[in-house]
mmCIF file of C-alpha atoms in Angstrom:
data_model
loop_
_atom_site.group_PDB
_atom_site.id
_atom_site.type_symbol
_atom_site.label_atom_id
_atom_site.label_comp_id
_atom_site.label_asym_id
_atom_site.label_seq_id
_atom_site.Cartn_x
_atom_site.Cartn_y
_atom_site.Cartn_z
ATOM 1 C CA THR A 1 33.143 -48.939 37.801
ATOM 2 C CA ASP A 2 30.601 -49.506 35.157
ATOM 3 C CA TRP A 3 29.816 -46.279 33.207
ATOM 4 C CA ARG A 4 26.254 -47.652 32.619
ATOM 5 C CA ASN A 5 25.078 -47.152 36.124
ATOM 6 C CA THR A 6 21.557 -48.492 36.382
ATOM 7 C CA ASP A 7 20.909 -46.582 39.671
ATOM 8 C CA ALA A 8 21.097 -43.229 37.813
ATOM 9 C CA MET A 9 18.578 -44.559 35.228
ATOM 10 C CA THR A 10 16.024 -45.316 37.901
ATOM 11 C CA ASP A 11 15.922 -41.651 38.968
ATOM 12 C CA GLN A 12 14.821 -40.514 35.529
ATOM 13 C CA ASP A 13 11.191 -39.854 34.643
ATOM 14 C CA TRP A 14 10.553 -41.788 31.303
ATOM 15 C CA GLU A 15 6.854 -40.984 31.036
ATOM 16 C CA PRO A 16 5.936 -39.290 27.765
ATOM 17 C CA VAL A 17 5.042 -35.560 27.923
ATOM 18 C CA ILE A 18 2.178 -34.484 25.717
ATOM 19 C CA LEU A 19 1.840 -30.807 24.871
ATOM 20 C CA ARG A 20 -1.379 -29.586 23.364
ATOM 21 C CA LYS A 21 -2.450 -26.156 22.088
ATOM 22 C CA LYS A 22 -5.214 -24.499 23.958
ATOM 23 C CA LYS A 23 -8.288 -24.160 21.823
ATOM 24 C CA PRO A 24 -9.282 -20.550 21.218
ATOM 25 C CA SER A 25 -11.948 -19.393 23.448
ATOM 26 C CA GLY A 26 -14.237 -17.087 21.439
ATOM 27 C CA THR A 27 -17.758 -17.173 20.065
ATOM 28 C CA GLY A 28 -17.503 -20.868 19.263
ATOM 29 C CA GLY A 29 -16.434 -20.481 15.724
ATOM 30 C CA GLU A 30 -18.242 -21.456 12.515
ATOM 31 C CA GLN A 31 -20.489 -24.024 14.144
ATOM 32 C CA ALA A 32 -21.840 -21.487 16.609
ATOM 33 C CA VAL A 33 -22.455 -18.958 13.792
ATOM 34 C CA ASN A 34 -24.285 -21.492 11.735
ATOM 35 C CA MET A 35 -26.428 -22.594 14.764
ATOM 36 C CA ALA A 36 -27.369 -19.051 15.449
ATOM 37 C CA ARG A 37 -28.347 -18.489 11.840
ATOM 38 C CA ARG A 38 -30.540 -21.614 11.978
ATOM 39 C CA ASP A 39 -32.242 -20.320 15.103
ATOM 40 C CA GLY A 40 -32.937 -16.995 13.404
ATOM 41 C CA ALA A 41 -30.713 -14.840 15.482
ATOM 42 C CA ASP A 42 -29.110 -11.718 14.012
ATOM 43 C CA VAL A 43 -25.431 -12.567 13.121
ATOM 44 C CA GLU A 44 -22.963 -9.887 12.281
ATOM 45 C CA THR A 45 -19.639 -10.842 10.630
ATOM 46 C CA VAL A 46 -16.865 -8.292 10.220
ATOM 47 C CA LYS A 47 -13.894 -8.719 7.764
ATOM 48 C CA LYS A 48 -10.875 -7.134 9.343
ATOM 49 C CA PHE A 49 -8.291 -5.449 7.100
ATOM 50 C CA GLY A 50 -5.269 -7.721 7.073
ATOM 51 C CA GLY A 51 -6.878 -10.084 9.545
ATOM 52 C CA GLY A 52 -4.789 -13.123 10.203
ATOM 53 C CA GLY A 53 -1.729 -11.538 8.612
ATOM 54 C CA ASN A 54 1.458 -10.402 10.065
ATOM 55 C CA LYS A 55 1.357 -6.874 8.584
ATOM 56 C CA GLN A 56 1.895 -3.913 10.859
ATOM 57 C CA THR A 57 0.721 -1.231 8.432
ATOM 58 C CA ALA A 58 -2.743 0.399 8.393
ATOM 59 C CA GLY A 59 -3.452 -0.042 4.708
ATOM 60 C CA PRO A 60 -2.905 1.955 1.517
ATOM 61 C CA SER A 61 -1.825 5.524 2.054
ATOM 62 C CA ASN A 62 -4.522 6.860 -0.221
ATOM 63 C CA ALA A 63 -7.344 4.750 1.422
ATOM 64 C CA ARG A 64 -8.400 7.550 3.780
ATOM 65 C CA LYS A 65 -8.597 10.091 0.925
ATOM 66 C CA LEU A 66 -10.766 7.705 -1.025
ATOM 67 C CA GLU A 67 -13.023 7.012 2.082
ATOM 68 C CA ASP A 68 -13.480 10.696 2.868
ATOM 69 C CA SER A 69 -14.181 11.967 -0.663
ATOM 70 C CA GLU A 70 -17.602 11.814 -2.173
ATOM 71 C CA GLU A 71 -16.407 10.544 -5.496
ATOM 72 C CA LEU A 72 -14.632 7.230 -5.318
ATOM 73 C CA LYS A 73 -11.842 8.096 -7.737
ATOM 74 C CA HIS A 74 -8.269 9.062 -7.160
ATOM 75 C CA ASP A 75 -6.258 11.480 -9.246
ATOM 76 C CA THR A 76 -4.618 10.301 -12.385
ATOM 77 C CA VAL A 77 -1.995 11.843 -14.516
ATOM 78 C CA PRO A 78 -3.490 14.497 -16.878
ATOM 79 C CA ARG A 79 -3.002 14.006 -20.579
ATOM 80 C CA GLU A 80 -0.857 17.173 -20.960
ATOM 81 C CA LEU A 81 1.525 15.968 -18.306
ATOM 82 C CA ARG A 82 1.886 12.551 -19.848
ATOM 83 C CA LEU A 83 2.647 14.004 -23.289
ATOM 84 C CA ALA A 84 5.087 16.594 -21.787
ATOM 85 C CA ILE A 85 7.047 13.751 -20.060
ATOM 86 C CA GLN A 86 7.167 11.640 -23.244
ATOM 87 C CA ARG A 87 8.291 14.636 -25.383
ATOM 88 C CA ALA A 88 11.040 15.715 -23.005
ATOM 89 C CA ARG A 89 12.298 12.169 -22.581
ATOM 90 C CA MET A 90 12.253 11.581 -26.421
ATOM 91 C CA ASP A 91 14.132 14.902 -26.948
ATOM 92 C CA LYS A 92 16.987 13.569 -24.708
ATOM 93 C CA LYS A 93 16.695 10.236 -26.517
ATOM 94 C CA TRP A 94 16.222 8.334 -23.308
ATOM 95 C CA SER A 95 14.291 5.163 -22.726
ATOM 96 C CA GLN A 96 11.956 4.941 -19.747
ATOM 97 C CA ALA A 97 14.531 2.796 -17.959
ATOM 98 C CA GLU A 98 17.169 5.503 -18.358
ATOM 99 C CA LEU A 99 14.893 8.271 -17.075
ATOM 100 C CA ALA A 100 13.888 6.061 -14.188
ATOM 101 C CA ARG A 101 17.543 5.425 -13.272
ATOM 102 C CA ALA A 102 18.273 9.247 -13.562
ATOM 103 C CA ILE A 103 15.464 10.056 -11.078
ATOM 104 C CA ASN A 104 16.115 7.036 -8.819
ATOM 105 C CA GLU A 105 12.729 5.470 -9.313
ATOM 106 C CA ARG A 106 11.624 2.124 -10.825
ATOM 107 C CA GLN A 107 10.986 1.920 -14.604
ATOM 108 C CA GLN A 108 7.415 1.013 -13.823
ATOM 109 C CA VAL A 109 6.823 4.424 -12.122
ATOM 110 C CA VAL A 110 7.911 6.229 -15.415
ATOM 111 C CA ASN A 111 5.659 3.824 -17.325
ATOM 112 C CA ASP A 112 2.681 4.541 -15.124
ATOM 113 C CA TYR A 113 3.178 8.320 -15.453
ATOM 114 C CA GLU A 114 3.366 8.142 -19.238
ATOM 115 C CA SER A 115 0.360 5.836 -19.486
ATOM 116 C CA GLY A 116 -1.681 7.864 -17.123
ATOM 117 C CA LYS A 117 -2.122 5.156 -14.400
ATOM 118 C CA ALA A 118 -0.067 6.838 -11.658
ATOM 119 C CA ILE A 119 -1.358 8.948 -8.910
ATOM 120 C CA PRO A 120 0.441 12.252 -9.450
ATOM 121 C CA ASN A 121 3.181 13.069 -6.957
ATOM 122 C CA ASN A 122 4.743 16.512 -7.191
ATOM 123 C CA GLN A 123 8.032 15.189 -5.767
ATOM 124 C CA VAL A 124 8.367 12.677 -8.681
ATOM 125 C CA ILE A 125 7.257 15.296 -11.233
ATOM 126 C CA SER A 126 9.946 17.742 -9.720
ATOM 127 C CA LYS A 127 12.708 15.063 -10.138
ATOM 128 C CA MET A 128 11.662 14.584 -13.763
ATOM 129 C CA GLU A 129 11.761 18.329 -14.464
ATOM 130 C CA ARG A 130 15.316 18.425 -12.987
ATOM 131 C CA VAL A 131 16.813 15.647 -15.045
ATOM 132 C CA LEU A 132 14.895 16.349 -18.213
ATOM 133 C CA GLY A 133 15.571 20.113 -18.082
ATOM 134 C CA ALA A 134 11.940 20.855 -18.949
ATOM 135 C CA ARG A 135 8.975 22.523 -17.190
ATOM 136 C CA LEU A 136 6.189 20.040 -16.616
ATOM 137 C CA PRO A 137 2.601 20.837 -15.827
ATOM 138 C CA ARG A 138 1.798 20.271 -12.131
ATOM 139 C CA ARG A 139 -1.372 19.151 -10.491
ATOM 140 C CA PRO A 140 -2.916 21.861 -8.314
ATOM 141 C CA SER A 141 -1.883 21.447 -4.679
ATOM 142 C CA LYS A 142 -5.368 22.297 -3.317
ATOM 143 C CA LYS A 143 -8.811 22.433 -4.888
ATOM 144 C CA GLN A 144 -10.218 25.898 -4.895
ATOM 145 C CA ASN A 145 -13.716 26.563 -3.679
ATOM 146 C CA PRO A 146 -15.878 27.150 -6.686
ATOM 147 C CA LEU A 147 -18.142 29.456 -4.722
ATOM 148 C CA CYS A 148 -15.230 31.671 -3.773
ATOM 149 C CA THR A 149 -15.119 35.058 -5.571
ATOM 150 C CA ARG A 150 -11.670 35.992 -4.286
ATOM 151 C CA HIS A 151 -9.662 33.278 -5.924
ATOM 152 C CA HIS A 152 -8.490 35.446 -8.835
ATOM 153 C CA ASN A 153 -6.520 37.484 -6.253
ATOM 154 C CA ASN A 154 -4.675 34.300 -5.096
ATOM 155 C CA LEU A 155 -6.191 34.738 -1.618
ATOM 156 C CA ALA A 156 -7.144 31.767 0.505
ATOM 157 C CA CYS A 157 -10.831 30.890 0.284
#
């Protein structure tokens, strides 16, 4: 028998198959927005955080603190802490990289603390205290109410 059986080939469907993406059904895109603007209609555009990306996180961890606070500034490392870290590191004759390795952080973290750019984290400060063998000034854990008259007794206000 002939292995190129022509009868088997006639049962095949040789028509090309064309696959197309379905166009997004929404507000009509940029053209519709421009047309609405020309007609004088109110157009509201909203930029979504991470829109179009594949990120599953909700944004920076300190974004909520910055949003809720009246002043739009985050905490920075106070001067006395920066100098205390530098002094303790220099007393041990360590580089920033050596200190970073000892506390299991990146060298950039130590650099940010010593230059005052970092947002203070008591866990990182505690690790530095442990390996440097020095007491470092901490940032206060909670801001005290300035109207409170009992704070000198260490009572909650």
